[in-house]
């Protein structure tokens, strides 16, 4: 029996029997309850399922993130050794002409970063102030006056136009914003425009909204992990994020409002995206979206444009992760948690304490990136929620998983048995008939 037959007669039947309540009528009434544009089987919640300890959770110093804490964790000698080994391996792989590590593969990865390198905290594409656009004042007209609902619709349409896979909006929780970054304090003040000086970066108090966007990564690249081809896929996600936040921020300024664009800098994109209902937190301690799984990068924009907000969502992911554990099993560095339940126990300074999660030992992950010579996305590639195939059967599996996450073990085993998540050959990537930017925007969309 092949995969399709199995699903047709086995799982398909089981899923339909178990999911007997999933009638078109229910789907249509669910749809009315889901205004955020997610598939109908995604529920919205008043607040996130994961608890926050308000006595502990606070703003985080970005110097403590994995890149900052890496050397403190391993010490200088080990760092030098990791670097030396990485250099030697890189040279060896070149000589061997190993697929995924050849000159053309490395060149593609480096080239994919080029737009991403144009931005930084309050710099280039991520400038906190206007670049070129004319404001309504300069045009001699009033600023945008639409309702928050109308403004949210504009923002979501514009974000999509600039390349967002999904967009959500939340009231900004300032605790998600770093207290300092690169030795500069990040503060909120009652000012009209954001500004930075030698000591601090200032966010206007009036910026009370956060727009979260997800950017799809090219799954054909990520599935070649860990090679330079998969590294190119991550880089492409970051470069497209740069284009997206630069365009969307200028659009907001063109409406007459303030916009502070950010990718991985400034604060936790994951925390903001969770509040804005883009997904749930998975075992990887990263966002998993119902449409695209973990195959997304995240970015955000803070603004004073009044916007209708979205709510956190539930598609049974945390319950699914409790059984699945596939990312933790596949992780070559052993840095992901095997605990059954998310909890409050952090692994080190790189984790911001005070919220419930499956915390990871991030420096081990980064050490593996050095060891592999080209980064790693294995945990993304193997996740059963990462799917290119938009066939009916995968939608049925997702739908059923959302309603009956206790079937996770079964689905995960089947996913593995059919070879999903297995590493793809990097030399074959060059022969694919690729869509634009290597992404298929319908991939996995429910
Ligand atoms: S990127 Fe690789 S090393 Fe890091 S957590 Fe994922 S699988 Fe593990
Ligand atoms: S691989 Fe499994 S456990 Fe890991 S994030 Fe995906 S669903 Fe959760």
Coordinates of C-alpha atoms and ligand atoms in Angstrom, one line a residue:
X1 CA 0.0 0.0 0.0
X2 CA 1.5 3.3 -1.0
X3 CA 1.2 6.6 0.9
X4 CA -2.0 7.8 -0.8
X5 CA -3.7 4.4 -0.5
X6 CA -2.7 4.3 3.2
X7 CA -4.2 7.7 3.8
X8 CA -7.3 6.9 1.7
X9 CA -8.2 3.7 3.5
X10 CA -6.3 4.0 6.8
X11 CA -5.6 7.4 8.3
X12 CA -8.1 9.2 6.1
X13 CA -10.9 7.0 7.5
X14 CA -9.6 7.3 11.0
X15 CA -9.4 11.0 10.8
X16 CA -12.8 11.4 9.3
X17 CA -14.3 9.1 11.9
X18 CA -12.5 10.9 14.7
X19 CA -13.2 14.3 13.3
X20 CA -16.8 13.6 12.5
X21 CA -17.7 17.0 13.9
X22 CA -15.9 18.8 11.1
X23 CA -18.9 19.5 9.0
X24 CA -19.1 22.2 6.4
X25 CA -21.7 24.0 8.6
X26 CA -19.3 23.9 11.5
X27 CA -16.5 25.1 9.3
X28 CA -18.5 28.0 8.1
X29 CA -19.5 29.0 11.7
X30 CA -15.9 28.6 12.8
X31 CA -14.9 30.9 10.0
X32 CA -17.0 33.7 11.4
X33 CA -15.2 33.3 14.7
X34 CA -11.8 33.5 13.0
X35 CA -11.4 37.0 11.7
X36 CA -7.6 36.8 11.5
X37 CA -7.4 35.1 8.2
X38 CA -6.2 31.7 9.5
X39 CA -7.7 28.5 8.3
X40 CA -11.1 27.8 9.9
X41 CA -9.7 25.1 12.3
X42 CA -7.7 27.7 14.2
X43 CA -9.3 29.0 17.3
X44 CA -8.7 32.4 18.8
X45 CA -8.2 32.9 22.5
X46 CA -8.5 35.8 25.0
X47 CA -4.9 35.2 26.1
X48 CA -2.0 32.9 25.3
X49 CA -2.2 29.3 26.6
X50 CA 1.4 29.8 28.0
X51 CA 1.5 31.4 31.4
X52 CA 3.6 34.5 32.2
X53 CA 4.9 35.1 35.7
X54 CA 4.3 38.8 36.0
X55 CA 6.7 39.1 39.0
X56 CA 9.6 37.8 36.9
X57 CA 9.0 38.5 33.2
X58 CA 10.7 41.8 32.3
X59 CA 12.7 43.5 29.6
X60 CA 15.8 41.6 28.4
X61 CA 19.3 42.8 27.6
X62 CA 20.1 41.8 24.1
X63 CA 23.7 41.3 25.1
X64 CA 22.5 38.1 26.8
X65 CA 21.2 36.6 23.6
X66 CA 22.9 33.5 22.2
X67 CA 25.5 35.5 20.1
X68 CA 26.4 37.6 23.2
X69 CA 26.5 34.7 25.6
X70 CA 28.3 32.2 23.3
X71 CA 31.8 33.1 24.3
X72 CA 30.9 33.4 28.0
X73 CA 29.4 29.9 27.8
X74 CA 32.3 28.2 26.1
X75 CA 35.3 30.4 27.0
X76 CA 37.9 31.8 24.6
X77 CA 39.9 28.6 24.1
X78 CA 36.9 26.6 23.0
X79 CA 35.8 29.4 20.8
X80 CA 39.1 29.4 19.0
X81 CA 39.0 25.7 18.6
X82 CA 35.5 25.8 17.2
X83 CA 36.6 28.5 14.7
X84 CA 39.7 26.6 13.7
X85 CA 37.8 23.4 13.2
X86 CA 35.2 25.2 11.1
X87 CA 37.9 26.7 8.9
X88 CA 39.6 23.3 8.4
X89 CA 36.3 21.6 7.5
X90 CA 35.3 24.3 5.1
X91 CA 38.6 23.9 3.2
X92 CA 38.2 20.1 3.3
X93 CA 34.7 20.2 1.9
X94 CA 35.8 22.5 -0.9
X95 CA 38.5 20.1 -1.9
X96 CA 36.2 17.2 -1.8
X97 CA 33.6 19.2 -3.8
X98 CA 31.1 18.0 -1.4
X99 CA 27.5 18.7 -2.6
X100 CA 26.0 21.6 -0.6
X101 CA 29.5 23.0 0.3
X102 CA 30.9 23.8 -3.1
X103 CA 31.9 27.3 -4.2
X104 CA 28.5 27.9 -6.0
X105 CA 26.6 26.8 -2.8
X106 CA 28.6 29.1 -0.6
X107 CA 28.3 31.9 -3.1
X108 CA 24.5 31.5 -3.2
X109 CA 24.3 31.6 0.6
X110 CA 26.5 34.7 0.9
X111 CA 24.6 36.5 -1.9
X112 CA 21.3 35.7 -0.2
X113 CA 22.4 37.7 2.8
X114 CA 23.2 40.8 0.8
X115 CA 19.9 42.7 1.4
X116 CA 19.7 41.6 5.0
X117 CA 23.1 43.3 5.6
X118 CA 21.7 46.6 4.6
X119 CA 19.7 46.8 7.8
X120 CA 20.5 47.0 11.5
X121 CA 19.1 48.4 14.6
X122 CA 17.9 51.9 13.6
X123 CA 20.0 51.7 10.5
X124 CA 19.5 51.3 6.7
X125 CA 16.3 49.5 5.8
X126 CA 15.5 49.4 9.6
X127 CA 15.8 53.2 10.0
X128 CA 13.4 54.4 12.7
X129 CA 12.9 57.6 10.7
X130 CA 11.6 58.4 7.3
X131 CA 13.8 57.6 4.3
X132 CA 12.2 59.1 1.2
X133 CA 8.4 59.1 1.5
X134 CA 6.4 62.4 1.5
X135 CA 4.3 62.8 4.6
X136 CA 0.7 64.0 4.4
X137 CA 1.9 67.3 5.9
X138 CA 4.3 67.8 3.0
X139 CA 1.5 67.0 0.6
X140 CA -0.7 69.6 2.3
X141 CA -3.3 67.1 3.4
X142 CA -4.6 65.5 6.6
X143 CA -3.0 62.3 7.9
X144 CA -4.9 59.0 7.4
X145 CA -8.2 59.1 9.3
X146 CA -9.7 55.6 8.8
X147 CA -11.1 53.5 11.6
X148 CA -8.8 51.1 13.4
X149 CA -10.5 48.3 11.5
X150 CA -10.0 50.0 8.2
X151 CA -6.4 50.7 9.1
X152 CA -5.7 47.1 10.0
X153 CA -7.1 46.0 6.7
X154 CA -4.8 48.4 4.9
X155 CA -1.8 47.3 6.9
X156 CA -2.5 43.6 6.2
X157 CA -2.9 44.2 2.5
X158 CA 0.3 46.3 2.3
X159 CA 2.2 43.8 4.3
X160 CA 1.2 41.0 2.0
X161 CA 2.1 43.2 -1.0
X162 CA 5.6 43.7 0.5
X163 CA 6.0 40.0 1.0
X164 CA 4.4 38.9 4.3
X165 CA 3.1 35.4 4.5
X166 CA 0.9 36.3 7.5
X167 CA 0.3 39.5 9.5
X168 CA -1.1 40.1 13.0
X169 CA -1.5 43.1 15.2
X170 CA -1.2 43.4 19.0
X171 CA -1.1 46.0 21.7
X172 CA 2.6 46.4 22.4
X173 CA 3.7 44.7 25.6
X174 CA 6.8 46.7 26.4
X175 CA 8.3 43.8 28.3
X176 CA 9.0 42.2 24.8
X177 CA 11.3 45.1 24.0
X178 CA 15.0 44.8 25.0
X179 CA 16.1 47.2 27.7
X180 CA 19.4 47.7 26.0
X181 CA 21.1 46.7 22.8
X182 CA 24.8 47.2 21.8
X183 CA 25.5 49.2 24.9
X184 CA 22.7 51.6 24.2
X185 CA 19.6 51.8 26.5
X186 CA 16.3 51.5 24.8
X187 CA 13.8 53.8 26.5
X188 CA 10.2 55.0 26.0
X189 CA 9.7 58.8 26.2
X190 CA 6.9 61.2 25.6
X191 CA 8.4 62.5 22.3
X192 CA 6.9 63.0 18.8
X193 CA 9.5 61.1 16.8
X194 CA 11.9 58.2 17.6
X195 CA 15.5 59.2 17.9
X196 CA 18.9 57.9 19.0
X197 CA 22.0 59.5 20.5
X198 CA 25.3 58.2 21.9
X199 CA 23.6 56.6 24.9
X200 CA 20.1 55.6 24.1
X201 CA 17.5 54.9 21.5
X202 CA 14.1 56.5 22.2
X203 CA 10.8 55.0 21.3
X204 CA 7.8 57.4 21.5
X205 CA 5.3 56.5 24.2
X206 CA 2.6 56.9 21.6
X207 CA 3.8 53.7 19.8
X208 CA 1.4 51.4 21.5
X209 CA 0.8 49.0 18.6
X210 CA 3.0 46.1 17.3
X211 CA 2.6 44.7 13.8
X212 CA 4.0 41.2 13.5
X213 CA 4.8 39.7 10.1
X214 CA 6.0 36.3 9.0
X215 CA 8.1 35.7 6.0
X216 CA 8.1 32.4 4.2
X217 CA 11.4 30.6 3.8
X218 CA 12.1 28.4 0.7
X219 CA 11.3 24.9 1.9
X220 CA 13.4 23.3 -0.9
X221 CA 16.5 25.0 0.5
X222 CA 15.7 24.3 4.2
X223 CA 15.2 20.7 3.5
X224 CA 18.9 20.5 2.4
X225 CA 20.0 21.4 5.9
X226 CA 22.7 21.5 7.1
X227 CA 24.4 22.8 3.9
X228 CA 25.1 26.1 2.3
X229 CA 21.9 25.7 0.3
X230 CA 19.8 25.6 3.4
X231 CA 21.8 28.5 4.8
X232 CA 20.9 30.4 1.6
X233 CA 17.2 29.7 2.4
X234 CA 17.5 31.3 5.9
X235 CA 19.3 34.2 4.4
X236 CA 16.7 34.7 1.8
X237 CA 14.0 34.8 4.6
X238 CA 16.0 37.6 6.3
X239 CA 16.7 39.5 3.2
X240 CA 13.0 39.5 2.2
X241 CA 12.2 40.5 5.8
X242 CA 14.3 43.6 5.3
X243 CA 12.5 44.6 2.1
X244 CA 9.2 44.0 3.9
X245 CA 9.8 46.1 7.0
X246 CA 11.4 48.9 5.0
X247 CA 8.4 49.1 2.6
X248 CA 5.7 48.7 5.3
X249 CA 7.4 51.3 7.6
X250 CA 7.5 53.9 4.8
X251 CA 3.9 53.1 3.9
X252 CA 2.9 53.9 7.5
X253 CA 4.9 57.1 7.5
X254 CA 3.2 58.0 4.2
X255 CA -0.1 57.8 6.1
X256 CA 1.2 60.3 8.6
X257 CA 2.3 58.0 11.5
X258 CA 5.4 56.8 13.1
X259 CA 6.9 53.4 12.3
X260 CA 9.8 51.6 13.9
X261 CA 10.8 48.5 11.8
X262 CA 12.8 45.6 13.3
X263 CA 13.8 42.1 12.4
X264 CA 15.7 40.2 15.1
X265 CA 16.8 43.4 16.8
X266 CA 15.0 45.5 19.3
X267 CA 12.9 42.8 21.0
X268 CA 11.4 39.4 20.8
X269 CA 9.6 38.9 17.5
X270 CA 8.4 35.6 18.7
X271 CA 6.7 37.0 21.8
X272 CA 5.1 39.8 19.7
X273 CA 4.0 37.3 17.0
X274 CA 2.4 35.1 19.7
X275 CA 0.4 38.1 21.0
X276 CA -0.6 39.0 17.5
X277 CA -1.9 35.5 16.8
X278 CA 0.6 34.4 14.1
X279 CA 1.1 31.0 15.7
X280 CA 1.9 29.0 18.8
X281 CA 5.2 28.4 20.6
X282 CA 6.7 25.0 19.7
X283 CA 9.2 22.7 21.3
X284 CA 11.9 24.6 19.4
X285 CA 11.0 27.6 21.5
X286 CA 10.1 29.3 18.2
X287 CA 6.9 30.2 16.6
X288 CA 5.0 27.5 14.7
X289 CA 2.4 28.9 12.3
X290 CA -0.7 26.9 11.4
X291 CA -0.2 27.6 7.8
X292 CA 3.6 27.2 7.4
X293 CA 4.8 25.5 10.5
X294 CA 8.2 26.8 11.5
X295 CA 9.1 27.6 7.9
X296 CA 9.0 31.3 8.6
X297 CA 11.1 34.2 9.7
X298 CA 9.6 36.9 11.8
X299 CA 9.8 40.7 11.9
X300 CA 7.8 43.5 13.5
X301 CA 6.9 47.2 13.3
X302 CA 6.0 49.4 16.2
X303 CA 3.6 52.2 15.4
X304 CA 1.2 54.8 16.7
X305 CA -1.3 54.2 13.9
X306 CA -4.5 53.1 15.7
X307 CA -5.2 49.5 14.6
X308 CA -7.8 46.8 15.4
X309 CA -5.9 44.1 17.1
X310 CA -5.8 40.3 16.7
X311 CA -5.8 37.6 19.5
X312 CA -3.5 34.7 20.4
X313 CA -4.4 31.4 18.6
X314 CA -4.7 27.7 19.4
X315 CA -4.5 25.0 16.9
X316 CA -3.4 22.2 19.3
X317 CA 0.3 22.7 18.7
X318 CA 1.5 22.5 22.2
X319 CA -0.4 19.3 22.8
X320 CA 1.0 18.0 19.5
X321 CA 4.6 18.9 20.5
X322 CA 4.2 17.1 23.9
X323 CA 4.1 13.8 22.0
X324 CA 6.0 14.6 18.8
X325 CA 9.5 15.5 20.0
X326 CA 10.8 15.0 16.5
X327 CA 12.9 18.2 16.4
X328 CA 14.6 17.3 19.7
X329 CA 15.4 13.8 18.4
X330 CA 16.8 15.1 15.1
X331 CA 18.8 18.0 16.7
X332 CA 22.5 17.1 16.2
X333 CA 23.6 19.4 19.1
X334 CA 21.1 17.9 21.6
X335 CA 20.1 21.4 22.6
X336 CA 16.3 21.1 22.5
X337 CA 14.1 20.0 25.4
X338 CA 12.7 16.6 25.7
X339 CA 10.4 17.6 28.6
X340 CA 6.8 16.6 28.2
X341 CA 5.4 20.0 29.2
X342 CA 6.7 23.5 28.8
X343 CA 7.8 25.1 32.1
X344 CA 9.6 28.1 33.6
X345 CA 13.0 26.5 34.0
X346 CA 15.5 28.4 31.8
X347 CA 18.7 26.9 30.5
X348 CA 20.9 30.0 30.8
X349 CA 21.1 33.8 30.4
X350 CA 20.1 33.6 26.7
X351 CA 16.6 32.6 27.8
X352 CA 14.4 35.4 29.1
X353 CA 12.8 34.0 32.3
X354 CA 9.3 34.4 33.6
X355 CA 7.3 32.7 30.8
X356 CA 6.4 29.1 30.1
X357 CA 8.3 27.5 27.2
X358 CA 10.4 24.6 26.1
X359 CA 13.7 26.3 26.8
X360 CA 16.8 25.4 24.7
X361 CA 20.5 25.3 25.3
X362 CA 21.2 27.8 22.5
X363 CA 25.0 28.0 22.7
X364 CA 25.1 24.3 21.8
X365 CA 23.0 25.1 18.8
X366 CA 25.4 27.8 17.7
X367 CA 28.4 25.6 18.3
X368 CA 26.8 23.1 15.9
X369 CA 26.4 25.9 13.3
X370 CA 30.2 26.3 13.5
X371 CA 30.8 22.6 13.3
X372 CA 28.5 22.1 10.3
X373 CA 30.3 25.2 8.7
X374 CA 27.0 26.4 7.3
X375 CA 24.5 26.8 10.1
X376 CA 21.6 24.4 10.6
X377 CA 17.8 24.3 10.1
X378 CA 17.3 20.6 10.7
X379 CA 14.6 21.2 13.4
X380 CA 12.6 23.3 10.9
X381 CA 13.0 20.8 8.1
X382 CA 11.8 17.8 10.2
X383 CA 8.8 19.4 11.8
X384 CA 5.6 17.7 10.6
X385 CA 4.1 21.1 10.3
X386 CA 6.6 22.1 7.6
X387 CA 4.9 21.0 4.4
X388 CA 5.2 22.0 0.8
X389 CA 2.5 19.7 -0.3
X390 CA -0.9 21.4 -0.3
X391 CA -2.8 18.2 -1.0
X392 CA -6.1 17.5 0.6
X393 CA -4.5 14.8 2.8
X394 CA -2.1 17.2 4.5
X395 CA -4.9 19.7 5.1
X396 CA -6.9 16.8 6.7
X397 CA -4.0 15.9 8.9
X398 CA -3.5 19.5 10.1
X399 CA -7.2 19.9 10.7
X400 CA -7.4 16.7 12.7
X401 CA -4.2 17.5 14.6
X402 CA -5.7 20.8 15.6
X403 CA -8.8 19.1 16.9
X404 CA -7.2 15.9 18.3
X405 CA -3.6 16.6 19.1
X406 CA -3.5 13.2 20.9
X407 CA -3.0 11.7 17.5
X408 CA 0.3 13.5 17.2
X409 CA 2.3 10.3 17.8
X410 CA 0.5 8.6 14.9
X411 CA 0.9 11.5 12.5
X412 CA 4.5 12.0 13.4
X413 CA 5.3 8.3 12.9
X414 CA 3.5 8.3 9.5
X415 CA 5.3 11.5 8.5
X416 CA 8.6 9.9 9.2
X417 CA 7.7 6.6 7.5
X418 CA 6.8 8.5 4.3
X419 CA 10.2 10.2 4.4
X420 CA 9.1 13.7 5.1
X421 CA 11.8 15.7 6.8
X422 CA 14.6 13.5 5.4
X423 CA 17.5 15.6 4.1
X424 CA 17.2 16.5 0.4
X425 CA 20.3 16.4 -1.8
X426 CA 21.8 19.8 -2.2
X427 CA 23.2 19.0 -5.7
X428 CA 19.6 18.4 -6.9
X429 CA 18.5 21.8 -5.7
X430 CA 20.2 23.4 -8.7
X431 CA 18.1 21.3 -11.0
X432 CA 14.7 22.3 -9.6
X433 CA 12.2 24.4 -11.5
X434 CA 12.1 27.1 -8.8
X435 CA 9.3 29.6 -8.2
X436 CA 10.2 33.3 -7.6
X437 CA 12.5 33.7 -4.6
X438 CA 12.4 29.9 -4.3
X439 CA 9.2 30.1 -2.4
X440 CA 5.7 28.9 -3.2
X441 CA 3.3 31.1 -1.3
X442 CA 0.6 28.5 -1.4
X443 CA 2.9 25.9 0.3
X444 CA 1.1 24.4 3.3
X445 CA -1.6 27.1 3.3
X446 CA -4.7 25.6 4.9
Ligands
LIG1 S1 19.2 24.7 14.3 FE1 20.1 22.6 14.4 S2 21.4 22.5 16.2 FE2 20.0 24.3 16.4 S3 18.2 23.6 17.5 FE3 17.7 23.3 15.4 S4 18.4 21.2 14.8 FE4 19.4 21.8 16.8
LIG2 S1 9.0 18.8 15.3 FE1 7.2 18.1 16.6 S2 7.8 18.7 18.7 FE2 9.1 19.8 17.3 S3 8.1 21.8 17.0 FE3 7.5 20.5 15.3 S4 5.5 19.6 16.1 FE4 6.6 20.4 17.9

